Amino acid sequence: MKTRLLERDGVTLACVDSGGSGRSVVLVHGWCCDRSFFRPQFDHLVAAGHRAIALDLRGHGESDAPHGAYSMEVFTDDVAWCLRQLAVDRPVVVGHSMGGIISFDLAARYPDLASAIVMIDSAVVRSAGALKAIGGICEKLAGPDRVAVAQNYVSSALFIATDDPERKRDILKRMGNAPAHVMLGAMEGLRDYDPSYARGRITVPSLFIMADEPVPRSYMPGLLELAPQLMVGQTVGSGHFCQLEVPDQVNAMLDRFIKISA
């Protein structure tokens, strides 16, 4: 499917849009990833008759990587702008990892844009320990060994023993190719994002899909406090990249959520 290139204030943002008249679903990838990390969901949604749109965030994939801020708010503003440019009417916005934080932020700051949101293993609300850890990662990413730091973090924190080792190697390689300033800037954006402002603002149907990990990626009591209507699902036998590892499980939950949130 042909890539569409949209220019916002001199920054080219890439996406693919299946078109069609079905319900629109927007897919937003995570840190140091790109839209191909949602390929199983994109293909599934198109086959089900939906209009599927997969974005490359600034600094990722085929989008430009300008020097400047890579905060969650900057990413969200780009997504909101793209949705308006593409004339997407009240889509379901599905985000993985950092993309789930962006979908959350979109629902809070642009309440008229999304009809529902999905966060797949996203650290929307973090404990004090998680905040301290991400600060340490930022310090290391600012050094000369950023690729090794990023790959060691992803390898140790985002996979479980049952994940496919070949897929893991491919993910680590691809994420390690992210531009240095994007890798650090987006991680700093994750560190600095404070979701507490969104209390009472998340009014659309919301779903959180957890990976099969000992500790949820998000601090769930805090997230439920911000979004009391939140539905929660969990995959079986998959780490953080569950949309690639067990796509059938993730797709089934998306199908049901899209149906009941209409």
PDB file of C-alpha atoms in Angstrom:
ATOM      1  CA  MET A   1       0.000   0.000   0.000  1.00  0.00           C
ATOM      2  CA  LYS A   2       1.374   3.387  -1.009  1.00  0.00           C
ATOM      3  CA  THR A   3       2.782   5.661   1.688  1.00  0.00           C
ATOM      4  CA  ARG A   4       1.092   9.019   2.102  1.00  0.00           C
ATOM      5  CA  LEU A   5       3.316  11.958   2.997  1.00  0.00           C
ATOM      6  CA  LEU A   6       1.809  14.910   4.866  1.00  0.00           C
ATOM      7  CA  GLU A   7       3.792  18.081   5.582  1.00  0.00           C
ATOM      8  CA  ARG A   8       3.249  19.896   8.861  1.00  0.00           C
ATOM      9  CA  ASP A   9       5.256  23.070   9.390  1.00  0.00           C
ATOM     10  CA  GLY A  10       8.082  21.729   7.247  1.00  0.00           C
ATOM     11  CA  VAL A  11       8.079  18.251   8.829  1.00  0.00           C
ATOM     12  CA  THR A  12       7.005  15.345   6.630  1.00  0.00           C
ATOM     13  CA  LEU A  13       4.831  12.789   8.428  1.00  0.00           C
ATOM     14  CA  ALA A  14       4.262   9.415   6.769  1.00  0.00           C
ATOM     15  CA  CYS A  15       1.284   7.093   7.011  1.00  0.00           C
ATOM     16  CA  VAL A  16      -0.652   4.417   5.172  1.00  0.00           C
ATOM     17  CA  ASP A  17      -4.425   4.715   4.808  1.00  0.00           C
ATOM     18  CA  SER A  18      -6.495   1.805   3.530  1.00  0.00           C
ATOM     19  CA  GLY A  19      -9.444   4.078   2.781  1.00  0.00           C
ATOM     20  CA  GLY A  20     -12.954   2.697   2.711  1.00  0.00           C
ATOM     21  CA  SER A  21     -16.201   3.522   4.439  1.00  0.00           C
ATOM     22  CA  GLY A  22     -15.902   1.238   7.482  1.00  0.00           C
ATOM     23  CA  ARG A  23     -15.186   2.431  11.002  1.00  0.00           C
ATOM     24  CA  SER A  24     -11.811   4.131  11.181  1.00  0.00           C
ATOM     25  CA  VAL A  25      -9.040   2.707  13.358  1.00  0.00           C
ATOM     26  CA  VAL A  26      -5.755   4.580  13.797  1.00  0.00           C
ATOM     27  CA  LEU A  27      -2.611   2.694  14.827  1.00  0.00           C
ATOM     28  CA  VAL A  28       0.175   4.500  16.723  1.00  0.00           C
ATOM     29  CA  HIS A  29       3.472   2.668  17.323  1.00  0.00           C
ATOM     30  CA  GLY A  30       5.892   2.923  20.224  1.00  0.00           C
ATOM     31  CA  TRP A  31       9.349   4.272  21.058  1.00  0.00           C
ATOM     32  CA  CYS A  32      11.977   3.656  18.346  1.00  0.00           C
ATOM     33  CA  CYS A  33       9.503   1.599  16.322  1.00  0.00           C
ATOM     34  CA  ASP A  34       7.459   2.370  13.190  1.00  0.00           C
ATOM     35  CA  ARG A  35       4.097   1.585  11.657  1.00  0.00           C
ATOM     36  CA  SER A  36       5.189  -1.910  10.552  1.00  0.00           C
ATOM     37  CA  PHE A  37       5.016  -2.986  14.212  1.00  0.00           C
ATOM     38  CA  PHE A  38       1.232  -2.920  13.706  1.00  0.00           C
ATOM     39  CA  ARG A  39       1.194  -4.809  10.389  1.00  0.00           C
ATOM     40  CA  PRO A  40      -0.800  -7.825  11.721  1.00  0.00           C
ATOM     41  CA  GLN A  41      -3.474  -5.485  13.094  1.00  0.00           C
ATOM     42  CA  PHE A  42      -3.548  -3.299   9.975  1.00  0.00           C
ATOM     43  CA  ASP A  43      -4.113  -6.290   7.698  1.00  0.00           C
ATOM     44  CA  HIS A  44      -6.706  -7.775  10.044  1.00  0.00           C
ATOM     45  CA  LEU A  45      -8.659  -4.529  10.309  1.00  0.00           C
ATOM     46  CA  VAL A  46      -8.692  -4.018   6.530  1.00  0.00           C
ATOM     47  CA  ALA A  47      -9.905  -7.598   6.020  1.00  0.00           C
ATOM     48  CA  ALA A  48     -12.697  -6.915   8.537  1.00  0.00           C
ATOM     49  CA  GLY A  49     -13.885  -3.912   6.511  1.00  0.00           C
ATOM     50  CA  HIS A  50     -12.474  -1.121   8.629  1.00  0.00           C
ATOM     51  CA  ARG A  51     -10.597   1.928   7.413  1.00  0.00           C
ATOM     52  CA  ALA A  52      -7.142   1.366   8.887  1.00  0.00           C
ATOM     53  CA  ILE A  53      -4.548   4.126   9.209  1.00  0.00           C
ATOM     54  CA  ALA A  54      -1.025   3.439  10.474  1.00  0.00           C
ATOM     55  CA  LEU A  55       1.233   6.377  11.275  1.00  0.00           C
ATOM     56  CA  ASP A  56       4.980   6.870  11.468  1.00  0.00           C
ATOM     57  CA  LEU A  57       5.551   9.337  14.310  1.00  0.00           C
ATOM     58  CA  ARG A  58       8.041  12.124  13.722  1.00  0.00           C
ATOM     59  CA  GLY A  59      11.555  10.752  14.022  1.00  0.00           C
ATOM     60  CA  HIS A  60      10.410   7.243  13.139  1.00  0.00           C
ATOM     61  CA  GLY A  61       9.972   5.171  10.004  1.00  0.00           C
ATOM     62  CA  GLU A  62       9.553   7.253   6.867  1.00  0.00           C
ATOM     63  CA  SER A  63       8.714  10.459   8.726  1.00  0.00           C
ATOM     64  CA  ASP A  64      11.226  13.278   9.103  1.00  0.00           C
ATOM     65  CA  ALA A  65      13.444  13.390  12.180  1.00  0.00           C
ATOM     66  CA  PRO A  66      13.972  17.090  12.911  1.00  0.00           C
ATOM     67  CA  HIS A  67      15.999  18.248  15.882  1.00  0.00           C
ATOM     68  CA  GLY A  68      13.749  19.595  18.600  1.00  0.00           C
ATOM     69  CA  ALA A  69      11.258  18.391  21.179  1.00  0.00           C
ATOM     70  CA  TYR A  70       9.990  14.824  21.171  1.00  0.00           C
ATOM     71  CA  SER A  71       7.528  15.161  24.021  1.00  0.00           C
ATOM     72  CA  MET A  72       4.306  13.176  24.197  1.00  0.00           C
ATOM     73  CA  GLU A  73       2.422  16.408  23.556  1.00  0.00           C
ATOM     74  CA  VAL A  74       4.370  17.041  20.326  1.00  0.00           C
ATOM     75  CA  PHE A  75       3.601  13.526  19.109  1.00  0.00           C
ATOM     76  CA  THR A  76      -0.064  13.900  20.047  1.00  0.00           C
ATOM     77  CA  ASP A  77      -0.368  17.233  18.267  1.00  0.00           C
ATOM     78  CA  ASP A  78       1.081  15.599  15.133  1.00  0.00           C
ATOM     79  CA  VAL A  79      -1.426  12.755  15.339  1.00  0.00           C
ATOM     80  CA  ALA A  80      -4.343  15.149  15.836  1.00  0.00           C
ATOM     81  CA  TRP A  81      -3.179  17.233  12.856  1.00  0.00           C
ATOM     82  CA  CYS A  82      -2.859  14.126  10.659  1.00  0.00           C
ATOM     83  CA  LEU A  83      -6.351  12.948  11.559  1.00  0.00           C
ATOM     84  CA  ARG A  84      -7.786  16.281  10.496  1.00  0.00           C
ATOM     85  CA  GLN A  85      -5.762  16.309   7.279  1.00  0.00           C
ATOM     86  CA  LEU A  86      -7.013  12.822   6.457  1.00  0.00           C
ATOM     87  CA  ALA A  87     -10.607  13.729   7.401  1.00  0.00           C
ATOM     88  CA  VAL A  88     -10.839  10.831   9.825  1.00  0.00           C
ATOM     89  CA  ASP A  89     -14.166  10.937  11.647  1.00  0.00           C
ATOM     90  CA  ARG A  90     -14.091   9.855  15.312  1.00  0.00           C
ATOM     91  CA  PRO A  91     -11.706   6.902  14.978  1.00  0.00           C
ATOM     92  CA  VAL A  92     -10.708   4.282  17.489  1.00  0.00           C
ATOM     93  CA  VAL A  93      -7.087   5.192  18.298  1.00  0.00           C
ATOM     94  CA  VAL A  94      -4.929   2.187  19.171  1.00  0.00           C
ATOM     95  CA  GLY A  95      -1.457   2.748  20.583  1.00  0.00           C
ATOM     96  CA  HIS A  96       1.284   0.325  21.567  1.00  0.00           C
ATOM     97  CA  SER A  97       3.695   1.270  24.362  1.00  0.00           C
ATOM     98  CA  MET A  98       4.522   4.981  23.886  1.00  0.00           C
ATOM     99  CA  GLY A  99       1.735   5.069  21.296  1.00  0.00           C
ATOM    100  CA  GLY A 100      -0.762   4.163  24.012  1.00  0.00           C
ATOM    101  CA  ILE A 101       0.343   7.195  26.021  1.00  0.00           C
ATOM    102  CA  ILE A 102      -0.247   9.274  22.907  1.00  0.00           C
ATOM    103  CA  SER A 103      -3.739   7.824  22.476  1.00  0.00           C
ATOM    104  CA  PHE A 104      -4.455   8.627  26.143  1.00  0.00           C
ATOM    105  CA  ASP A 105      -3.162  12.182  25.720  1.00  0.00           C
ATOM    106  CA  LEU A 106      -5.207  12.596  22.551  1.00  0.00           C
ATOM    107  CA  ALA A 107      -8.408  11.574  24.321  1.00  0.00           C
ATOM    108  CA  ALA A 108      -7.699  14.019  27.143  1.00  0.00           C
ATOM    109  CA  ARG A 109      -6.588  17.053  25.113  1.00  0.00           C
ATOM    110  CA  TYR A 110      -8.616  16.511  21.933  1.00  0.00           C
ATOM    111  CA  PRO A 111     -11.883  15.069  23.295  1.00  0.00           C
ATOM    112  CA  ASP A 112     -13.779  15.507  20.031  1.00  0.00           C
ATOM    113  CA  LEU A 113     -11.315  13.560  17.862  1.00  0.00           C
ATOM    114  CA  ALA A 114     -11.358   9.931  19.051  1.00  0.00           C
ATOM    115  CA  SER A 115     -14.444   7.827  19.709  1.00  0.00           C
ATOM    116  CA  ALA A 116     -12.488   5.271  21.766  1.00  0.00           C
ATOM    117  CA  ILE A 117      -8.877   4.489  22.702  1.00  0.00           C
ATOM    118  CA  VAL A 118      -6.787   1.368  23.225  1.00  0.00           C
ATOM    119  CA  MET A 119      -3.497   1.266  25.119  1.00  0.00           C
ATOM    120  CA  ILE A 120      -1.410  -1.866  24.515  1.00  0.00           C
ATOM    121  CA  ASP A 121       1.087  -2.427  27.344  1.00  0.00           C
ATOM    122  CA  SER A 122       1.624   1.309  27.802  1.00  0.00           C
ATOM    123  CA  ALA A 123       3.277   2.936  30.831  1.00  0.00           C
ATOM    124  CA  VAL A 124       0.689   5.694  31.107  1.00  0.00           C
ATOM    125  CA  VAL A 125       0.892   5.974  34.899  1.00  0.00           C
ATOM    126  CA  ARG A 126       4.187   4.986  36.499  1.00  0.00           C
ATOM    127  CA  SER A 127       5.286   4.164  40.012  1.00  0.00           C
ATOM    128  CA  ALA A 128       8.073   6.105  41.722  1.00  0.00           C
ATOM    129  CA  GLY A 129      10.453   3.245  41.002  1.00  0.00           C
ATOM    130  CA  ALA A 130       9.598   3.212  37.303  1.00  0.00           C
ATOM    131  CA  LEU A 131      10.102   6.971  37.084  1.00  0.00           C
ATOM    132  CA  LYS A 132      13.535   6.662  38.688  1.00  0.00           C
ATOM    133  CA  ALA A 133      14.488   3.871  36.290  1.00  0.00           C
ATOM    134  CA  ILE A 134      13.517   5.830  33.205  1.00  0.00           C
ATOM    135  CA  GLY A 135      15.558   8.765  34.436  1.00  0.00           C
ATOM    136  CA  GLY A 136      18.597   6.498  34.642  1.00  0.00           C
ATOM    137  CA  ILE A 137      17.997   5.247  31.105  1.00  0.00           C
ATOM    138  CA  CYS A 138      17.889   8.827  29.836  1.00  0.00           C
ATOM    139  CA  GLU A 139      21.264   9.550  31.422  1.00  0.00           C
ATOM    140  CA  LYS A 140      22.797   6.497  29.747  1.00  0.00           C
ATOM    141  CA  LEU A 141      21.216   7.253  26.366  1.00  0.00           C
ATOM    142  CA  ALA A 142      22.976  10.625  26.412  1.00  0.00           C
ATOM    143  CA  GLY A 143      26.324   8.807  26.375  1.00  0.00           C
ATOM    144  CA  PRO A 144      28.259   7.263  23.484  1.00  0.00           C
ATOM    145  CA  ASP A 145      26.863   3.726  23.876  1.00  0.00           C
ATOM    146  CA  ARG A 146      23.226   4.625  23.179  1.00  0.00           C
ATOM    147  CA  VAL A 147      22.542   1.622  20.895  1.00  0.00           C
ATOM    148  CA  ALA A 148      23.826  -0.889  23.435  1.00  0.00           C
ATOM    149  CA  VAL A 149      21.938   0.914  26.221  1.00  0.00           C
ATOM    150  CA  ALA A 150      18.683   0.884  24.259  1.00  0.00           C
ATOM    151  CA  GLN A 151      19.027  -2.741  23.187  1.00  0.00           C
ATOM    152  CA  ASN A 152      19.980  -3.918  26.675  1.00  0.00           C
ATOM    153  CA  TYR A 153      16.982  -2.110  28.140  1.00  0.00           C
ATOM    154  CA  VAL A 154      14.568  -3.524  25.560  1.00  0.00           C
ATOM    155  CA  SER A 155      16.031  -7.027  25.809  1.00  0.00           C
ATOM    156  CA  SER A 156      15.877  -7.196  29.596  1.00  0.00           C
ATOM    157  CA  ALA A 157      12.635  -5.325  30.262  1.00  0.00           C
ATOM    158  CA  LEU A 158      10.312  -5.956  27.333  1.00  0.00           C
ATOM    159  CA  PHE A 159      10.563  -9.670  26.534  1.00  0.00           C
ATOM    160  CA  ILE A 160       9.678 -12.869  28.382  1.00  0.00           C
ATOM    161  CA  ALA A 161      11.052 -16.384  27.976  1.00  0.00           C
ATOM    162  CA  THR A 162       8.303 -17.583  25.626  1.00  0.00           C
ATOM    163  CA  ASP A 163       8.825 -14.808  23.056  1.00  0.00           C
ATOM    164  CA  ASP A 164      10.198 -15.881  19.685  1.00  0.00           C
ATOM    165  CA  PRO A 165      14.008 -15.378  19.729  1.00  0.00           C
ATOM    166  CA  GLU A 166      14.286 -14.563  16.027  1.00  0.00           C
ATOM    167  CA  ARG A 167      11.592 -11.906  16.306  1.00  0.00           C
ATOM    168  CA  LYS A 168      13.368 -10.535  19.362  1.00  0.00           C
ATOM    169  CA  ARG A 169      16.653 -10.185  17.449  1.00  0.00           C
ATOM    170  CA  ASP A 170      14.873  -8.392  14.607  1.00  0.00           C
ATOM    171  CA  ILE A 171      13.118  -5.976  16.968  1.00  0.00           C
ATOM    172  CA  LEU A 172      16.350  -5.157  18.807  1.00  0.00           C
ATOM    173  CA  LYS A 173      18.164  -4.484  15.541  1.00  0.00           C
ATOM    174  CA  ARG A 174      15.432  -2.246  14.156  1.00  0.00           C
ATOM    175  CA  MET A 175      14.986  -0.252  17.341  1.00  0.00           C
ATOM    176  CA  GLY A 176      18.733   0.251  17.591  1.00  0.00           C
ATOM    177  CA  ASN A 177      18.696   2.026  14.226  1.00  0.00           C
ATOM    178  CA  ALA A 178      16.670   4.977  15.550  1.00  0.00           C
ATOM    179  CA  PRO A 179      18.421   8.382  15.280  1.00  0.00           C
ATOM    180  CA  ALA A 180      20.338   9.265  18.441  1.00  0.00           C
ATOM    181  CA  HIS A 181      18.465  12.522  19.094  1.00  0.00           C
ATOM    182  CA  VAL A 182      15.099  10.803  18.626  1.00  0.00           C
ATOM    183  CA  MET A 183      16.006   7.890  20.878  1.00  0.00           C
ATOM    184  CA  LEU A 184      16.995  10.248  23.701  1.00  0.00           C
ATOM    185  CA  GLY A 185      14.403  12.945  23.057  1.00  0.00           C
ATOM    186  CA  ALA A 186      11.455  10.553  23.042  1.00  0.00           C
ATOM    187  CA  MET A 187      12.699   8.768  26.164  1.00  0.00           C
ATOM    188  CA  GLU A 188      12.970  12.148  27.889  1.00  0.00           C
ATOM    189  CA  GLY A 189       9.432  12.833  26.705  1.00  0.00           C
ATOM    190  CA  LEU A 190       8.295   9.599  28.321  1.00  0.00           C
ATOM    191  CA  ARG A 191      10.133  10.543  31.525  1.00  0.00           C
ATOM    192  CA  ASP A 192       8.532  13.980  31.674  1.00  0.00           C
ATOM    193  CA  TYR A 193       4.947  13.047  30.812  1.00  0.00           C
ATOM    194  CA  ASP A 194       2.591  13.564  33.744  1.00  0.00           C
ATOM    195  CA  PRO A 195      -0.880  12.118  33.102  1.00  0.00           C
ATOM    196  CA  SER A 196      -2.440  13.531  36.270  1.00  0.00           C
ATOM    197  CA  TYR A 197      -3.870  16.534  34.379  1.00  0.00           C
ATOM    198  CA  ALA A 198      -6.242  14.123  32.580  1.00  0.00           C
ATOM    199  CA  ARG A 199      -8.337  13.340  35.651  1.00  0.00           C
ATOM    200  CA  GLY A 200     -11.973  13.623  34.571  1.00  0.00           C
ATOM    201  CA  ARG A 201     -11.047  14.246  30.918  1.00  0.00           C
ATOM    202  CA  ILE A 202     -11.006  10.684  29.579  1.00  0.00           C
ATOM    203  CA  THR A 203     -14.659  10.197  28.736  1.00  0.00           C
ATOM    204  CA  VAL A 204     -14.512   7.842  25.732  1.00  0.00           C
ATOM    205  CA  PRO A 205     -14.548   4.027  25.994  1.00  0.00           C
ATOM    206  CA  SER A 206     -11.038   2.865  26.845  1.00  0.00           C
ATOM    207  CA  LEU A 207      -9.232  -0.470  26.802  1.00  0.00           C
ATOM    208  CA  PHE A 208      -5.874  -1.427  28.309  1.00  0.00           C
ATOM    209  CA  ILE A 209      -4.270  -4.641  26.997  1.00  0.00           C
ATOM    210  CA  MET A 210      -1.548  -6.000  29.277  1.00  0.00           C
ATOM    211  CA  ALA A 211       1.249  -8.294  28.196  1.00  0.00           C
ATOM    212  CA  ASP A 212       1.861 -11.502  30.148  1.00  0.00           C
ATOM    213  CA  GLU A 213       4.349  -9.925  32.543  1.00  0.00           C
ATOM    214  CA  PRO A 214       4.779 -10.159  36.336  1.00  0.00           C
ATOM    215  CA  VAL A 215       4.131  -6.441  36.839  1.00  0.00           C
ATOM    216  CA  PRO A 216       1.789  -4.406  34.605  1.00  0.00           C
ATOM    217  CA  ARG A 217       3.542  -1.816  32.446  1.00  0.00           C
ATOM    218  CA  SER A 218       1.250   0.877  33.858  1.00  0.00           C
ATOM    219  CA  TYR A 219       0.436   1.433  37.522  1.00  0.00           C
ATOM    220  CA  MET A 220      -3.129   0.199  37.196  1.00  0.00           C
ATOM    221  CA  PRO A 221      -4.730   1.747  40.340  1.00  0.00           C
ATOM    222  CA  GLY A 222      -3.542   5.150  39.140  1.00  0.00           C
ATOM    223  CA  LEU A 223      -4.740   4.574  35.585  1.00  0.00           C
ATOM    224  CA  LEU A 224      -8.152   3.390  36.756  1.00  0.00           C
ATOM    225  CA  GLU A 225      -8.407   6.507  38.886  1.00  0.00           C
ATOM    226  CA  LEU A 226      -7.888   8.648  35.769  1.00  0.00           C
ATOM    227  CA  ALA A 227     -10.140   6.519  33.558  1.00  0.00           C
ATOM    228  CA  PRO A 228     -12.695   4.696  35.761  1.00  0.00           C
ATOM    229  CA  GLN A 229     -14.492   3.298  32.696  1.00  0.00           C
ATOM    230  CA  LEU A 230     -11.342   1.451  31.619  1.00  0.00           C
ATOM    231  CA  MET A 231     -11.676  -2.145  30.392  1.00  0.00           C
ATOM    232  CA  VAL A 232      -8.661  -4.400  30.892  1.00  0.00           C
ATOM    233  CA  GLY A 233      -7.485  -7.457  28.957  1.00  0.00           C
ATOM    234  CA  GLN A 234      -4.310  -9.534  29.067  1.00  0.00           C
ATOM    235  CA  THR A 235      -2.473 -11.694  26.577  1.00  0.00           C
ATOM    236  CA  VAL A 236      -1.161 -15.175  27.350  1.00  0.00           C
ATOM    237  CA  GLY A 237       2.462 -16.139  26.782  1.00  0.00           C
ATOM    238  CA  SER A 238       3.726 -12.875  25.341  1.00  0.00           C
ATOM    239  CA  GLY A 239       5.912  -9.994  26.410  1.00  0.00           C
ATOM    240  CA  HIS A 240       5.660  -6.333  25.522  1.00  0.00           C
ATOM    241  CA  PHE A 241       5.418  -6.786  21.752  1.00  0.00           C
ATOM    242  CA  CYS A 242       2.264  -8.859  22.037  1.00  0.00           C
ATOM    243  CA  GLN A 243       0.711  -7.350  18.899  1.00  0.00           C
ATOM    244  CA  LEU A 244       3.463  -9.163  16.957  1.00  0.00           C
ATOM    245  CA  GLU A 245       3.958 -12.205  19.191  1.00  0.00           C
ATOM    246  CA  VAL A 246       0.297 -13.192  19.637  1.00  0.00           C
ATOM    247  CA  PRO A 247      -1.603 -11.106  17.060  1.00  0.00           C
ATOM    248  CA  ASP A 248      -4.647 -13.380  17.120  1.00  0.00           C
ATOM    249  CA  GLN A 249      -5.150 -12.675  20.822  1.00  0.00           C
ATOM    250  CA  VAL A 250      -4.733  -8.925  20.381  1.00  0.00           C
ATOM    251  CA  ASN A 251      -6.917  -8.826  17.271  1.00  0.00           C
ATOM    252  CA  ALA A 252      -9.719 -10.691  19.046  1.00  0.00           C
ATOM    253  CA  MET A 253      -9.731  -8.146  21.873  1.00  0.00           C
ATOM    254  CA  LEU A 254      -9.661  -5.263  19.391  1.00  0.00           C
ATOM    255  CA  ASP A 255     -12.564  -6.768  17.438  1.00  0.00           C
ATOM    256  CA  ARG A 256     -14.718  -7.074  20.538  1.00  0.00           C
ATOM    257  CA  PHE A 257     -13.825  -3.619  21.831  1.00  0.00           C
ATOM    258  CA  ILE A 258     -14.493  -1.956  18.474  1.00  0.00           C
ATOM    259  CA  LYS A 259     -17.878  -3.656  18.340  1.00  0.00           C
ATOM    260  CA  ILE A 260     -19.034  -2.739  21.838  1.00  0.00           C
ATOM    261  CA  SER A 261     -17.616   0.805  21.761  1.00  0.00           C
ATOM    262  CA  ALA A 262     -19.515   1.820  18.615  1.00  0.00           C
TER     263      ALA A 262
END
